[in-house]
Amino acid sequence: MPTPLQARLQSLEAVLQEANISYQSLSPMADTGLAHDHVWLHREGADWVARLPKQSQMNLGPADNLAYEAACYQRASQGGHVPGLHGLLEVSDRLPRGGLLVDAIAGQLAQLPQDLPRIAETLASLHRLPLPDPPAPLLAPADPWRAMREEVARQSEWLEQADLSAEVIARIRDELAALPVALPDAERCLISFDTHPGNFLIDAQGRAVLVDLEKCRYGLPGIDLAHTSLYTSTTWDLNSQAVLSLDEVVGFYRRWQTAMGTSPSAETLVACRRATWLWSLTWCAKWRAQHLRAKDAQQRGEDWSAELTDSAVIDHVRDRVEHYLSPPIIDHVQDELQRLRATL
């Protein structure tokens, strides 16, 4: 009997043959994330990667999730710093959540702090793109700050179900209550919403290529800046971990501001940073409460079951979740936020 990986490769091979998509060989890539499996397609000319969803981080059904991910790549590729989209593998019995075919990027994982200037340029290339009419299917709330606050509030409902200490729950809820109701400037642009450094490769031309796109929306650019440079992001990936100094964080923001030619206020940028940190903490609580559940046999929407991912990755995620929810790390990020507000 084939292993789950072998069975998935056999299914992919059959789908590619039925779609008359040529390739020379397939190479499964390391399982490093909770949302997708990846398979490298060696082809004559440029190689592709098949991105096969394990779940929907947008909590969508399989077909809608596939269309959403395709739109993410189509929109973001206009900035020149993400893989191009070459096709969809439709939802089927063989591939219950379908898949995308995108450019394979040969490069090295971004390293911090040295690659922060390149990442700032890449984010600016995304954030400068014009708002399309209509923005659908991507999320585009009229009030993106309110939408962010509401999303964090929904995730915070998991705090009491995550077996956390009363101290940690109280401290997170105090931070949630401190988020401003409104911001002085909250102009929308295309954002990735998932820009932790492990999602960037540095290619042969020196570009920082953002390779993982599935949660794009029209929101606040400060969320991407925060997600790139917060402690909870820069220490997430095993192969690109770093603890940034305040000067390095400020330099990253300044480089992005120069590339953009304009910038939200310091108040808005720091509020987005606090909200993004709280989004990460409440996600950790949700994962802590859900990851021991059995996987969804009906392949519907969001699914954080540990059954879907290699056990070593689950061990790593568990370690990071416990670390980020610990009082000393909460202290660390709170201190940085206070100092950053005074510096920006």
C-alpha positions in Angstrom: 0.0 0.0 0.0 1.4 3.4 -0.9 2.3 5.9 1.8 0.1 9.1 2.0 2.8 11.0 0.1 3.1 8.4 -2.6 -0.7 8.3 -3.0 -0.7 12.1 -3.4 2.0 12.0 -6.0 0.2 9.3 -7.9 -3.0 11.5 -7.8 -1.0 14.5 -9.0 0.6 12.5 -11.8 -2.8 11.3 -13.0 -4.3 14.9 -12.9 -1.3 16.3 -14.8 -1.6 13.6 -17.5 -5.3 14.2 -17.9 -4.7 18.0 -18.2 -2.0 17.3 -20.8 0.6 19.2 -18.7 4.1 18.0 -19.7 6.9 17.5 -17.2 10.0 15.4 -16.9 9.8 14.4 -13.3 8.2 15.3 -9.9 10.0 16.0 -6.7 8.1 16.4 -3.4 9.4 19.3 -1.4 9.9 19.3 2.3 6.8 19.6 4.4 7.4 22.9 6.2 4.0 24.5 6.7 0.5 23.9 7.9 -1.4 24.9 4.8 0.1 23.3 1.6 2.0 20.4 0.2 4.5 21.4 -2.6 5.8 19.4 -5.5 8.5 20.6 -7.8 7.8 19.9 -11.5 11.0 19.5 -13.5 10.2 20.7 -17.0 11.9 21.7 -20.3 12.6 25.3 -19.9 11.3 26.9 -16.6 10.2 24.6 -13.7 6.9 24.9 -11.9 5.7 24.1 -8.4 2.4 22.5 -7.7 0.8 24.0 -4.5 -1.7 21.5 -3.1 -3.8 22.9 -0.2 -4.2 20.9 3.0 -6.8 23.3 4.2 -8.2 26.8 3.7 -6.8 29.5 5.9 -9.6 31.7 4.6 -12.1 29.1 5.8 -13.5 28.6 2.3 -14.8 25.5 0.5 -12.3 23.8 -1.8 -13.3 25.5 -5.1 -13.7 28.9 -3.6 -10.4 28.6 -1.8 -8.7 27.6 -5.0 -10.2 30.6 -6.8 -9.1 32.9 -4.0 -5.5 31.7 -4.0 -5.4 32.1 -7.8 -6.6 35.7 -7.5 -3.8 36.3 -4.9 -1.1 35.3 -7.3 -2.7 37.0 -10.3 -3.0 40.3 -8.4 0.3 40.2 -6.6 2.4 39.1 -9.6 1.7 42.5 -11.2 4.3 43.9 -8.8 7.0 41.7 -10.2 8.1 40.1 -6.9 6.0 36.9 -6.6 5.8 33.7 -8.7 3.7 33.8 -11.8 0.6 31.6 -12.0 0.4 29.1 -14.8 -2.8 27.2 -14.1 -5.3 25.6 -11.8 -5.7 21.9 -11.0 -9.4 21.7 -10.4 -11.0 20.2 -7.3 -11.6 16.5 -7.9 -11.7 13.1 -6.2 -8.0 12.8 -6.8 -7.2 16.3 -5.5 -10.0 17.1 -3.1 -8.8 20.7 -2.6 -7.3 21.1 -6.1 -4.0 22.9 -6.7 -2.1 25.8 -8.3 0.8 25.6 -10.7 3.2 28.5 -10.2 6.8 29.5 -11.1 9.5 27.6 -9.3 11.8 30.0 -7.7 15.5 29.0 -7.3 16.9 30.9 -4.4 18.0 31.0 -0.8 15.8 31.7 2.2 15.9 35.3 3.2 18.3 36.0 6.1 17.7 38.7 8.7 18.7 41.4 9.1 20.8 41.6 5.9 17.9 40.9 3.5 15.4 43.4 5.2 16.1 46.1 2.6 15.2 43.7 -0.3 12.1 42.6 1.6 11.1 46.2 2.1 11.3 46.8 -1.7 9.2 43.7 -2.4 6.5 44.8 0.0 6.5 48.3 -1.5 6.0 46.7 -5.0 2.9 45.0 -3.7 1.6 48.0 -1.7 2.0 50.4 -4.7 -0.4 48.4 -6.9 -3.7 50.2 -7.7 -6.9 49.1 -6.1 -8.9 47.2 -8.9 -12.6 47.7 -9.5 -14.0 45.4 -8.4 -11.6 44.0 -5.8 -13.5 40.7 -5.5 -12.8 37.9 -4.9 -10.2 39.2 -2.5 -11.4 40.7 0.8 -11.7 44.5 0.7 -13.5 45.8 3.7 -14.5 49.4 3.6 -13.0 50.0 7.0 -9.8 47.7 7.1 -8.9 48.7 10.6 -12.3 47.7 12.0 -12.1 44.4 10.0 -8.7 43.7 11.5 -9.9 44.4 15.0 -13.0 42.2 14.5 -10.8 39.3 13.1 -8.6 39.4 16.1 -11.6 39.6 18.4 -13.1 36.4 16.8 -9.8 34.6 17.3 -9.6 35.8 20.9 -12.7 33.6 21.7 -10.3 30.7 21.7 -8.2 32.1 24.6 -10.4 30.4 27.3 -10.3 27.1 25.4 -6.5 26.9 25.0 -5.7 25.9 28.6 -3.7 29.1 29.2 -2.9 30.6 32.5 -5.2 33.3 33.9 -2.3 35.8 33.8 -1.6 35.3 30.1 -5.3 35.5 29.2 -5.7 38.7 31.2 -2.6 40.3 29.6 -3.7 39.5 26.1 -7.2 40.9 26.8 -5.7 44.1 28.3 -3.8 44.6 25.0 -6.9 43.9 23.0 -8.8 46.5 24.9 -6.0 49.0 24.3 -6.4 48.9 20.5 -7.7 52.2 19.2 -11.3 52.2 17.8 -10.2 54.3 14.8 -6.9 55.3 13.1 -5.9 58.8 11.7 -5.1 57.3 8.3 -6.2 53.9 7.1 -5.9 53.8 3.3 -6.3 50.3 1.7 -3.8 48.6 -0.6 -3.0 45.0 -1.6 -1.3 43.2 1.3 -0.2 39.6 1.7 -1.2 39.2 5.4 1.5 36.4 5.6 4.9 38.0 5.2 7.0 36.2 7.9 10.6 36.0 6.6 10.4 32.3 5.9 8.0 33.1 3.0 10.7 35.0 1.1 13.4 33.6 -1.2 16.3 35.6 -2.5 16.8 34.8 -6.2 19.9 35.0 -8.4 19.1 38.6 -9.3 19.0 39.6 -5.7 15.2 40.1 -5.5 13.3 39.1 -2.5 10.5 36.9 -3.9 7.4 36.4 -1.8 6.5 32.8 -2.6 3.5 32.0 -0.3 0.3 33.8 -1.2 -3.1 32.7 -0.1 -4.4 35.3 2.4 -4.1 38.5 0.3 -6.6 41.2 0.8 -7.0 44.9 0.5 -6.0 46.2 3.9 -3.4 48.2 5.8 0.3 48.0 4.8 1.4 48.3 8.4 0.1 44.7 8.9 2.6 43.4 6.4 5.4 45.5 7.8 4.6 44.1 11.3 4.3 40.5 10.2 7.8 40.7 8.6 9.6 42.2 11.6 7.8 41.2 14.8 9.5 38.8 17.1 6.7 36.3 16.6 7.6 36.3 12.9 11.3 36.6 12.8 11.7 33.6 15.1 9.1 31.4 13.5 11.0 29.7 10.7 13.7 27.2 11.7 16.0 28.3 8.8 15.8 32.1 9.0 15.5 33.0 12.7 16.7 36.3 14.0 15.9 38.7 16.9 15.9 42.2 15.4 17.2 45.2 17.3 15.0 48.3 17.5 17.4 50.1 15.1 17.0 47.2 12.6 13.2 47.4 12.8 13.2 51.2 12.3 15.6 50.9 9.4 13.3 48.3 7.7 10.3 50.7 8.1 12.3 53.6 6.8 13.4 51.6 3.7 9.8 50.8 3.0 8.8 54.4 3.4 11.4 55.5 1.0 10.3 52.9 -1.6 6.7 54.0 -1.2 7.3 57.7 -1.3 4.6 58.1 1.3 3.7 56.5 4.6 0.9 56.2 7.2 1.5 58.0 10.5 3.6 56.5 13.3 0.4 56.0 15.3 -1.1 53.9 12.5 2.0 51.9 11.9 2.4 51.0 15.6 -1.3 50.2 16.0 -1.1 47.8 13.1 2.0 46.3 14.7 0.2 45.7 18.0 -2.9 44.3 16.2 -0.7 41.9 14.1 1.0 40.7 17.2 -2.4 40.1 18.9 -3.6 38.3 15.8 -0.5 36.0 16.1 -1.1 35.4 19.8 -4.8 34.6 19.4 -4.0 32.3 16.4 -1.6 30.5 18.7 -4.4 30.0 21.2 -6.7 28.8 18.4 -4.1 26.3 17.2 -3.4 25.1 20.7 -7.1 24.4 21.2 -7.7 22.8 17.8 -4.6 20.9 16.6 -5.4 17.6 18.4 -8.7 17.3 16.6 -9.1 14.7 13.9 -8.7 16.0 10.3 -11.9 17.0 8.5 -12.6 14.0 6.2 -14.9 16.2 4.1 -12.1 18.6 3.2 -14.2 21.7 3.8 -12.5 24.9 5.1 -10.0 25.7 7.8 -8.4 22.6 9.4 -5.5 22.8 11.9 -5.4 19.1 12.6 -1.9 17.8 13.3 -2.8 14.8 11.1 -2.3 16.9 8.0 1.3 17.8 8.6 4.7 16.1 9.3 5.2 15.4 13.0 8.5 17.3 13.1 6.7 20.4 11.8 4.0 20.0 14.4 6.6 19.7 17.2 8.2 23.0 15.9 4.8 24.8 15.8 4.0 23.6 19.3 7.3 24.9 20.6 6.8 28.3 19.0 3.2 28.6 20.2 4.3 27.9 23.8 7.1 30.3 23.5 5.1 33.2 22.1 2.4 32.7 24.8 4.8 32.8 27.6 5.0 35.9 29.9 8.6 36.8 29.2 8.0 37.0 25.5 4.9 39.0 26.0 7.1 41.4 28.1 9.6 41.5 25.2 7.1 42.5 22.6 5.3 45.0 24.8 8.6 46.8 25.5 9.5 46.9 21.8 6.2 48.4 21.0 6.6 51.2 23.5 10.1 52.0 22.3 9.1 51.9 18.6 6.3 54.4 19.1 8.8 56.9 20.6 11.2 56.3 17.7 9.0 56.3 14.6 
